[in-house]
Short mmCIF file of C-alpha atoms in Angstrom, two decimals:
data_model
loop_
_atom_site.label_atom_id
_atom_site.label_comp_id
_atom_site.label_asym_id
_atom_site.label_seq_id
_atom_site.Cartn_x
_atom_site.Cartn_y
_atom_site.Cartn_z
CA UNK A 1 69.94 87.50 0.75
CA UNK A 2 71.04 83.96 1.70
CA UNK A 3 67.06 83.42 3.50
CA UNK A 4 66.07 84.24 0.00
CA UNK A 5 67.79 81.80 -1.85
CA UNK A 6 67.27 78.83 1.01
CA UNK A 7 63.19 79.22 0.59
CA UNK A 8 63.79 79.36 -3.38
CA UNK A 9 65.36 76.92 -3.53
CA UNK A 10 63.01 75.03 -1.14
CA UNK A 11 59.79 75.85 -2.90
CA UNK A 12 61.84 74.62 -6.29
CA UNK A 13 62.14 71.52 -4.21
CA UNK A 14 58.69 70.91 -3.14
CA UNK A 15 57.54 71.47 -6.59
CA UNK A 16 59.74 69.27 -8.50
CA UNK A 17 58.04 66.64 -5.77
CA UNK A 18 54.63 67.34 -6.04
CA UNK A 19 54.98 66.96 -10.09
CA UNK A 20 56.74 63.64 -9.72
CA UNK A 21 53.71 62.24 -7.02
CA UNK A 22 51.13 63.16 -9.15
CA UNK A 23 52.75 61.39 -12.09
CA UNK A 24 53.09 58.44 -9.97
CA UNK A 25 49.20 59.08 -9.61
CA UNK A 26 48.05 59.12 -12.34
CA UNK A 27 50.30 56.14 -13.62
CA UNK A 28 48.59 53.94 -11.12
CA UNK A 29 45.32 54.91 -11.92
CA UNK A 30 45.46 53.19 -15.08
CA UNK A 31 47.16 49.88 -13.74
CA UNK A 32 44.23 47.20 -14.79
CA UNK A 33 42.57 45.25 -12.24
CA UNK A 34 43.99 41.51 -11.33
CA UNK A 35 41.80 39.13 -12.79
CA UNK A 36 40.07 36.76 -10.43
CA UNK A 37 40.03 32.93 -11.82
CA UNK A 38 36.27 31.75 -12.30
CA UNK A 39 35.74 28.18 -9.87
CA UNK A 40 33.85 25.69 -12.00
CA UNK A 41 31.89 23.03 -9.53
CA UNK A 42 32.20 19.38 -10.26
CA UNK A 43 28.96 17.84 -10.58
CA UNK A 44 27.65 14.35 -10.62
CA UNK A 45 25.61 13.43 -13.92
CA UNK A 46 23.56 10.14 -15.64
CA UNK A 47 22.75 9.86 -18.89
CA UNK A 48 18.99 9.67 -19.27
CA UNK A 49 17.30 6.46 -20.45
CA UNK A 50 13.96 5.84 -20.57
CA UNK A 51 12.56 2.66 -19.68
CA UNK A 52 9.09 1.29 -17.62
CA UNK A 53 8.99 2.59 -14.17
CA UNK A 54 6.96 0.58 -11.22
CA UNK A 55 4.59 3.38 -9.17
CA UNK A 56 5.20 2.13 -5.38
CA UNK A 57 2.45 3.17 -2.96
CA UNK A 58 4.19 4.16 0.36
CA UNK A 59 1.23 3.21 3.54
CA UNK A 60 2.05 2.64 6.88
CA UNK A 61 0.00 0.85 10.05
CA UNK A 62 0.32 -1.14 13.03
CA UNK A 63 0.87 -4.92 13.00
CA UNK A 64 -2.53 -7.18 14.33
CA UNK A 65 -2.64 -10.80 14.80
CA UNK A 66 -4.53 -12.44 12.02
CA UNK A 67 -6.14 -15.13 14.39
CA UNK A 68 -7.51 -13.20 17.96
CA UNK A 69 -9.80 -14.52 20.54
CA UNK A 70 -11.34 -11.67 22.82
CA UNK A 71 -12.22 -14.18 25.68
CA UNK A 72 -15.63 -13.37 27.25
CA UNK A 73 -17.45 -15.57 30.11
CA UNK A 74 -20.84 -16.95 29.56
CA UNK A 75 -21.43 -18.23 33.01
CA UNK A 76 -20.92 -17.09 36.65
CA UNK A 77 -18.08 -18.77 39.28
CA UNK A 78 -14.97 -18.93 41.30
CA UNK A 79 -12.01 -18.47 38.57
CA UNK A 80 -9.83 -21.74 39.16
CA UNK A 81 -5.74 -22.42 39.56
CA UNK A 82 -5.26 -23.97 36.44
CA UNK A 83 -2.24 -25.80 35.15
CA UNK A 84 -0.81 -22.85 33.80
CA UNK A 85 -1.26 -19.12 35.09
CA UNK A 86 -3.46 -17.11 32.95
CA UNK A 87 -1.08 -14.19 32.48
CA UNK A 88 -0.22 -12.10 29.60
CA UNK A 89 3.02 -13.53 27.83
CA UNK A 90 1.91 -17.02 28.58
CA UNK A 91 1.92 -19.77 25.80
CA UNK A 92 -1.38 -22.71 25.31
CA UNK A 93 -1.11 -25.27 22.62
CA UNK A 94 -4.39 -26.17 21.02
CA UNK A 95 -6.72 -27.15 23.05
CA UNK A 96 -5.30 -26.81 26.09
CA UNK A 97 -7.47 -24.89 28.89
CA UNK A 98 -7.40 -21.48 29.17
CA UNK A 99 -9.94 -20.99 32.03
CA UNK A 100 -11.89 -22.77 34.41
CA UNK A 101 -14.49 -21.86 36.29
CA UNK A 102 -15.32 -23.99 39.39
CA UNK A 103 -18.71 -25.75 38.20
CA UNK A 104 -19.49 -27.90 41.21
CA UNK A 105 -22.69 -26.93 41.60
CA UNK A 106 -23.49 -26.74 38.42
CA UNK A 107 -22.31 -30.00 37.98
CA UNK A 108 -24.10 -31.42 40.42
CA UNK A 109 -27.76 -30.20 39.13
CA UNK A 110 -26.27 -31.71 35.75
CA UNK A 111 -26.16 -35.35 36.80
CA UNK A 112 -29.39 -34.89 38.70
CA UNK A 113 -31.02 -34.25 35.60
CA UNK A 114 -29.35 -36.95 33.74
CA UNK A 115 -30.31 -39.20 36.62
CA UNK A 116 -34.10 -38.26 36.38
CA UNK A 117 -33.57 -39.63 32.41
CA UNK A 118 -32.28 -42.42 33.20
CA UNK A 119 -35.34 -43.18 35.76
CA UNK A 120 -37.61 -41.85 33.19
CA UNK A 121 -36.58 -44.56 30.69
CA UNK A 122 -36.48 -47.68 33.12
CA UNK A 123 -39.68 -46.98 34.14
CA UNK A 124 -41.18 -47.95 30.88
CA UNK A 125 -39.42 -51.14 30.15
CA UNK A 126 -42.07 -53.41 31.20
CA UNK A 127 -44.45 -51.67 29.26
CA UNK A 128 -41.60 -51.82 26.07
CA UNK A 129 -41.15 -55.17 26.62
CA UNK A 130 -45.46 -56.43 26.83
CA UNK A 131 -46.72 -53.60 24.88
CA UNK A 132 -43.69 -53.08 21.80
CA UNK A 133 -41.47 -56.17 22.17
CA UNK A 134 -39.78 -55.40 18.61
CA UNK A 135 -38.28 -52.32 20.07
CA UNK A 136 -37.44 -52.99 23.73
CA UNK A 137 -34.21 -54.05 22.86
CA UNK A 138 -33.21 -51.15 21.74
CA UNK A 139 -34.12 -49.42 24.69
CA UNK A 140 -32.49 -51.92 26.93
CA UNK A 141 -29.27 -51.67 25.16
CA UNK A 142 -29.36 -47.75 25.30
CA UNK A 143 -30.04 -48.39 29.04
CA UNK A 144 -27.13 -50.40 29.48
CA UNK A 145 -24.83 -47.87 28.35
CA UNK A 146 -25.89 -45.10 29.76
CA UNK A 147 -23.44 -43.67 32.14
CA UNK A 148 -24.17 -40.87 34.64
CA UNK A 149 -20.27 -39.72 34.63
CA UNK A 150 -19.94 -39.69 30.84
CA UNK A 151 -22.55 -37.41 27.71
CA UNK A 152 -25.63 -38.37 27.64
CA UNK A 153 -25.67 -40.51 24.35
CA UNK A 154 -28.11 -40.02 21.45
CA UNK A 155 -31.70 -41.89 22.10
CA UNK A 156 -32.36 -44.91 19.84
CA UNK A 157 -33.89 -43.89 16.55
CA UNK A 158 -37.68 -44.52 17.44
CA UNK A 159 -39.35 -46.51 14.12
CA UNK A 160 -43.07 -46.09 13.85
CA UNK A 161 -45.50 -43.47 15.25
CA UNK A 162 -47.09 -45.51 17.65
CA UNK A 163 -43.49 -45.81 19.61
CA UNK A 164 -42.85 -42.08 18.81
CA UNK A 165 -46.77 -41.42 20.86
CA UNK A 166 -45.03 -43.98 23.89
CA UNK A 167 -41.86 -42.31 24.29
CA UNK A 168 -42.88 -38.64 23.57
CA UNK A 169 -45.79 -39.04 26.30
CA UNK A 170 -43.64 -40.36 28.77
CA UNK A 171 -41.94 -37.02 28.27
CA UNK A 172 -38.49 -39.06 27.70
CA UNK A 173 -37.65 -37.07 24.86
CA UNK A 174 -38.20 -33.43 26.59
CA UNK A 175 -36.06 -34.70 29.60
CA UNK A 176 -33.31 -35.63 26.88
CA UNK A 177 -33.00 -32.24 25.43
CA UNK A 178 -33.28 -30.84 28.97
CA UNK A 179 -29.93 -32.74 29.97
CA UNK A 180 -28.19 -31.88 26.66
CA UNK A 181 -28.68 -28.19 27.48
CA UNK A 182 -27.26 -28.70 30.52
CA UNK A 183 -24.57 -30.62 29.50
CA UNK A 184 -24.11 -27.85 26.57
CA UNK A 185 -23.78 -24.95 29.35
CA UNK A 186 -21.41 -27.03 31.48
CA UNK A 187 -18.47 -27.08 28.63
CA UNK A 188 -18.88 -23.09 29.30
CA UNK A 189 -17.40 -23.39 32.43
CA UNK A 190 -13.58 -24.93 30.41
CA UNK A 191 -12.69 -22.19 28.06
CA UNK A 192 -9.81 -23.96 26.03
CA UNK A 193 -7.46 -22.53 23.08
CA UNK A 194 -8.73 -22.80 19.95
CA UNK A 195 -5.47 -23.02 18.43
CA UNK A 196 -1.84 -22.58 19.92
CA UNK A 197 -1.45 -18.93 20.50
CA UNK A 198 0.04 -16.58 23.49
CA UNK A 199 -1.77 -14.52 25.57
CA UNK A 200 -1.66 -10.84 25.25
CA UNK A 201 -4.02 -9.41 28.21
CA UNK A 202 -5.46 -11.10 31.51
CA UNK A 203 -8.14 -9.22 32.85
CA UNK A 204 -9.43 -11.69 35.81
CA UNK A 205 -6.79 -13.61 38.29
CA UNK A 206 -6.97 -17.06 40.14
CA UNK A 207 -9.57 -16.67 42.55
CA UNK A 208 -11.74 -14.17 40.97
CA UNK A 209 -15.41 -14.42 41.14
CA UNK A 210 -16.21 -14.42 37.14
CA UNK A 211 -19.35 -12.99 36.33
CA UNK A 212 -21.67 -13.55 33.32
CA UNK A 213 -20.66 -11.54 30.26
CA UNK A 214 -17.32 -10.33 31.82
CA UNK A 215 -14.55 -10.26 29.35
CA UNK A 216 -11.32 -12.29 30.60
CA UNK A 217 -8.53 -11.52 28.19
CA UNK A 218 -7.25 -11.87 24.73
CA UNK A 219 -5.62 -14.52 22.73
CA UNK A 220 -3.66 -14.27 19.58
CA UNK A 221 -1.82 -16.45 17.13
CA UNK A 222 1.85 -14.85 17.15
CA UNK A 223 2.54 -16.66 13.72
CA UNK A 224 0.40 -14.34 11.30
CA UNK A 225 0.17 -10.76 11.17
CA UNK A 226 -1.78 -8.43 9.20
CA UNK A 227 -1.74 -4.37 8.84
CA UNK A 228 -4.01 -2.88 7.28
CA UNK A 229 -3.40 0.21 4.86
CA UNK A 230 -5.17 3.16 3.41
CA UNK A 231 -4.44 3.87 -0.46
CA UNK A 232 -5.50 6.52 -2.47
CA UNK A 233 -9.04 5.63 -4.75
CA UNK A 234 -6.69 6.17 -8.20
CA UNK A 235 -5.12 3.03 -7.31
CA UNK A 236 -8.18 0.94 -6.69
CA UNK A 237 -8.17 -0.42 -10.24
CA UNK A 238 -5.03 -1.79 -9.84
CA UNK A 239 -4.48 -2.94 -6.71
CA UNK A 240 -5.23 -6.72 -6.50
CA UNK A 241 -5.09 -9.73 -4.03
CA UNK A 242 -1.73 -11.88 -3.98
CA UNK A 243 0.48 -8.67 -4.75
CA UNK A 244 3.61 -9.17 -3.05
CA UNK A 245 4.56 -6.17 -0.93
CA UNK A 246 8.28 -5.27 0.89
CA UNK A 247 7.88 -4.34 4.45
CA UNK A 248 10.37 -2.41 6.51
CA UNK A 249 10.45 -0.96 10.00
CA UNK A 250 10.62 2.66 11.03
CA UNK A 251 14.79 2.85 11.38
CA UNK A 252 15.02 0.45 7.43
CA UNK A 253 16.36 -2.11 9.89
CA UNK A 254 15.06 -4.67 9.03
CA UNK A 255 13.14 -5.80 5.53
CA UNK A 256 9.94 -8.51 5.71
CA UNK A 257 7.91 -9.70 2.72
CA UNK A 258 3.71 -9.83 2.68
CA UNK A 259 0.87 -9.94 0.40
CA UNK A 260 -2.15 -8.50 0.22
CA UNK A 261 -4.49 -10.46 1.25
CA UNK A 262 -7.96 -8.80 1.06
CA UNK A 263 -8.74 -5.36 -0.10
CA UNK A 264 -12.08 -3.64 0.44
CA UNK A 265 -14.66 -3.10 -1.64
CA UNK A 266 -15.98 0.19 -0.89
CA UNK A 267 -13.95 3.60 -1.03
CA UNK A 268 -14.30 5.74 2.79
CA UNK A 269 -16.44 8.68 1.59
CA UNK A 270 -14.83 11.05 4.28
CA UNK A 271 -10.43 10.70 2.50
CA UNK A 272 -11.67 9.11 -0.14
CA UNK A 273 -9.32 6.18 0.28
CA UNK A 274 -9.48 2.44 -0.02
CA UNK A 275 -8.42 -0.30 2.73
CA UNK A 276 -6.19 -3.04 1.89
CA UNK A 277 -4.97 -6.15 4.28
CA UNK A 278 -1.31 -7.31 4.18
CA UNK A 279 -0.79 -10.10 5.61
CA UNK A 280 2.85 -11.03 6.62
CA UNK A 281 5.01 -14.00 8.48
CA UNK A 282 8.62 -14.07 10.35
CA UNK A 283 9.62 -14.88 13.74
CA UNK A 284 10.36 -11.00 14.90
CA UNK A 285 7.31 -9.72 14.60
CA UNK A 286 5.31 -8.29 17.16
CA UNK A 287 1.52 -7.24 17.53
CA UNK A 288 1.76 -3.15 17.44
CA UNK A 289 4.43 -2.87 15.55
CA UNK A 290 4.82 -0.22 13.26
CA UNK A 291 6.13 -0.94 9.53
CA UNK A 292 5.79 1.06 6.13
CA UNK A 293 4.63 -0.97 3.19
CA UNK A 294 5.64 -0.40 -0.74
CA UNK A 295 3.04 -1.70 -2.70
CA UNK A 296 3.66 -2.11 -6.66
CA UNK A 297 0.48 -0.05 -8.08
CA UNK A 298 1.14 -0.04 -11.67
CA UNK A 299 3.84 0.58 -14.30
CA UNK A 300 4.45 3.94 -16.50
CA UNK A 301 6.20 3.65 -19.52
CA UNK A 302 9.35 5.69 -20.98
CA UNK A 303 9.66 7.10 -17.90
CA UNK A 304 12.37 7.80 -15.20
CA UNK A 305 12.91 8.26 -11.82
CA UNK A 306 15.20 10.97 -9.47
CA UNK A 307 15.36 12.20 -6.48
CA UNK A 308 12.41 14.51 -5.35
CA UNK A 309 14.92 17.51 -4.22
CA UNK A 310 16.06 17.18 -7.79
CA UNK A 311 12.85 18.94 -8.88
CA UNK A 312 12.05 22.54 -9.29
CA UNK A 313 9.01 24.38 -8.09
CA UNK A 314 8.82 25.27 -11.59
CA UNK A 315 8.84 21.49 -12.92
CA UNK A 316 11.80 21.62 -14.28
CA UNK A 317 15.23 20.22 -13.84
CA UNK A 318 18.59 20.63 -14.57
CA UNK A 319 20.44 19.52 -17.32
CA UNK A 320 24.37 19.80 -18.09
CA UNK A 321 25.17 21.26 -22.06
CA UNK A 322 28.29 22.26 -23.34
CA UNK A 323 29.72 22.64 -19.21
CA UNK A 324 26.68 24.92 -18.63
CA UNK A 325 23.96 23.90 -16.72
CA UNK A 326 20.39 24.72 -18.17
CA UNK A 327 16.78 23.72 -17.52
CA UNK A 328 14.21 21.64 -18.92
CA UNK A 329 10.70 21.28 -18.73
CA UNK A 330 9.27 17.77 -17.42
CA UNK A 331 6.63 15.82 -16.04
CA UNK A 332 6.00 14.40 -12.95
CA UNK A 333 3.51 11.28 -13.24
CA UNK A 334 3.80 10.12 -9.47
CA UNK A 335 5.25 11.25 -6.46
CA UNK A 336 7.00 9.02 -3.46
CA UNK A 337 8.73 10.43 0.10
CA UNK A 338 11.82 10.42 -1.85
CA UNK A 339 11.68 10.22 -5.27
CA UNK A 340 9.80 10.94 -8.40
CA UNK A 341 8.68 9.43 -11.65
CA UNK A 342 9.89 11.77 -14.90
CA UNK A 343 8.12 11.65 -18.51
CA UNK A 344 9.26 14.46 -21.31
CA UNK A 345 12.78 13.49 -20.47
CA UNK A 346 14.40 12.80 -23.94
CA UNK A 347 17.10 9.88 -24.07
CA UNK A 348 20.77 10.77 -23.90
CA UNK A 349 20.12 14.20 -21.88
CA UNK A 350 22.68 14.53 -19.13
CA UNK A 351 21.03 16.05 -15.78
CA UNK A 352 22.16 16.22 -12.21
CA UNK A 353 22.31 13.16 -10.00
CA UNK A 354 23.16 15.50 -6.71
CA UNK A 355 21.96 18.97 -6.39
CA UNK A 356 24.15 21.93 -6.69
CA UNK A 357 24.09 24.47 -3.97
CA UNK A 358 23.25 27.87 -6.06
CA UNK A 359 22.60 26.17 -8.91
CA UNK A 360 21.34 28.27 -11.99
CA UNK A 361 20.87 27.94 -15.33
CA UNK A 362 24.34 29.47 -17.08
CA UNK A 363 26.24 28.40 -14.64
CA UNK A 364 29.77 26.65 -15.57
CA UNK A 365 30.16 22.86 -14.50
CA UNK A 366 32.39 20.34 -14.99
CA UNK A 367 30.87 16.87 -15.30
CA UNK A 368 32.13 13.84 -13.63
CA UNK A 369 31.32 9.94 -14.92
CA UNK A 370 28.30 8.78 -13.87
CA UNK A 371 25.82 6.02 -14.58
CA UNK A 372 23.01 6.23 -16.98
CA UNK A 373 19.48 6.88 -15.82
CA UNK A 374 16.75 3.97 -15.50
CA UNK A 375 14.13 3.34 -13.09
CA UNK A 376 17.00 2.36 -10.52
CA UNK A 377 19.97 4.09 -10.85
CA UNK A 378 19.40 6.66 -8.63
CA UNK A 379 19.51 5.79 -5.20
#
């Protein structure tokens, strides 16, 4: 009797516990969820304004010297020492010699000719001075100064024909243009500078037999550079000689200022692009070096310019209204590495000056101050 009671009252028990868990149940079920607080970004905006935006062509090339002297011999020899060795790096002022070639020989078949002249023209004094006595002293004052170790000066201007028959039959005048040939081929063998430059390549060394149509080196002026440039043909209208142009070198290190100097007149038929020369001055540059030009093409009016990552495939961009962000419709007029130039943008519309890591349109900002939009502000 007593087992009977003990499992009643048990089962009463585990009854009674199993209604009160499953009211506990079902009053949880109904608890409602904790909210989770919505995160609103922070974005950087301008304020659009519209004004006249300069198109800058980006071109790149390698610095060459404006003045350069391939040096090329014109006459066989024995390379001599010289005052100063012809190696690459070395300096000559104007006019001072670059190369010479041993010319002894030469030389020496030089003032034999100059010698037969000379013979040539005493032997007809007597006949000057019996036959034409109102031009022998012409001829003996030309004689006087003649000097084998100095040029061979001009011959007296001859006056009537019957002189010009005399001297011209004598062959005086052939042997005179003989030795001025060979006094002409003689300055070959003294190459000098033609102005004060540096050398940039030796290909011959003291000592060297130098042969006839062998090139030597190359000179440069290191004062004035040029590069030359390839712009697009829609720019040929507008690109003219004397624009000034900003230079920069490959790490934006440093910042020179050119012109253009010359710009071709025909477009290459194979990229369809037109060559223009900037020349450029300063003390650090270097032939081969590489720079990037910006060249100011033309201007576009009410227009602005962003950053290129600040426009969608879709050519659109973001704009902030009300704390949401939306998107508007624009269009791009010209494209740079970095940036690009905006029409359809009306004034006072607030866009993006950063992008927005998973940015879309609905999307709850909160603007910060920024600066208003011109053709600079964005950097």
């Amino acid at each position: 009797m007593l087992r009977k009671i003990i499992l009643s009252v048990l089962g009463v028990a585990l009854i009674i516990g199993a209604i009160i868990y499953a009211n506990y149940l079902i009053d949880n079920k109904h608890k409602p969820k904790p909210v989770i607080p919505k995160v609103v970004k922070t974005v950087l905006v301008d304020t659009v304004k519209n004004t006249t935006v300069p198109i800058v062509i980006t071109a790149n090339g390698n610095l060459t010297a404006l003045q350069r002297v391939e040096l090329y011999s014109e006459v066989q020899g024995l390379f001599k020492i010289g005052s100063k060795l012809f190696k690459p790096g070395q300096k000559f002022n104007k006019g001072e010699t670059l190369i010479r070639i041993d010319a002894s020989e030469y030389y020496a078949s030089v003032q034999s000719a100059k010698s037969t002249l000379y013979n040539s023209i005493a032997a007809i004094m007597p006949d000057l001075r019996l036959d034409f006595s109102d031009v022998f002293q012409k001829w003996q004052t030309y004689l006087n100064s003649f000097d084998l170790n100095k040029t061979t000066p001009k011959l007296p201007e001859i006056s009537n024909e019957k002189e010009n028959y005399f001297i011209t039959g004598r062959g005086i005048v052939s042997a005179y243009y003989n030795v001025k040939n060979l006094e002409q081929r003689l300055t070959k063998y003294r190459i000098t500078a033609p102005f004060s430059g540096i050398l940039t390549e030796a290909l011959v060394t003291e000592g060297t037999l130098v042969r006839n149509g062998q090139k030597l080196g190359e000179f440069i002026n290191p004062s004035v550079y040029e590069m030359e440039v390839a712009i697009s043909k829609s720019f040929a209208d507008v690109l003219k000689e004397g624009e000034d142009v900003t230079l920069t070198s490959l790490d934006n290190s440093k910042t020179y200022k050119g012109k253009v100097s010359r710009v071709n007149g025909s477009i290459d038929a194979t990229t369809q692009t037109i060559t223009a020369y900037i020349e450029v001055k300063h003390s650090d540059l270097k032939e081969g070096m590489y720079l990037e030009a910006n060249l100011n093409a033309e201007k576009v009016e009410n227009a602005i310019e962003i950053d290129r990552n600040l426009l969608l495939d879709s050519q659109e961009i973001y704009v902030v209204n009300d704390s949401l962000l939306d998107v508007i419709a624009v269009k791009p007029v010209h494209f740079s590495n970095a940036k690009v130039i905006l029409k359809d943008v009306p004034n006072g519309t607030i866009i993006l000056r950063k992008p927005v890591p998973g940015a879309y349109a609905g999307m709850h900002v909160k603007a910060a101050k920024g600066n208003t939009v011109t053709s600079d502000s964005i950097q």
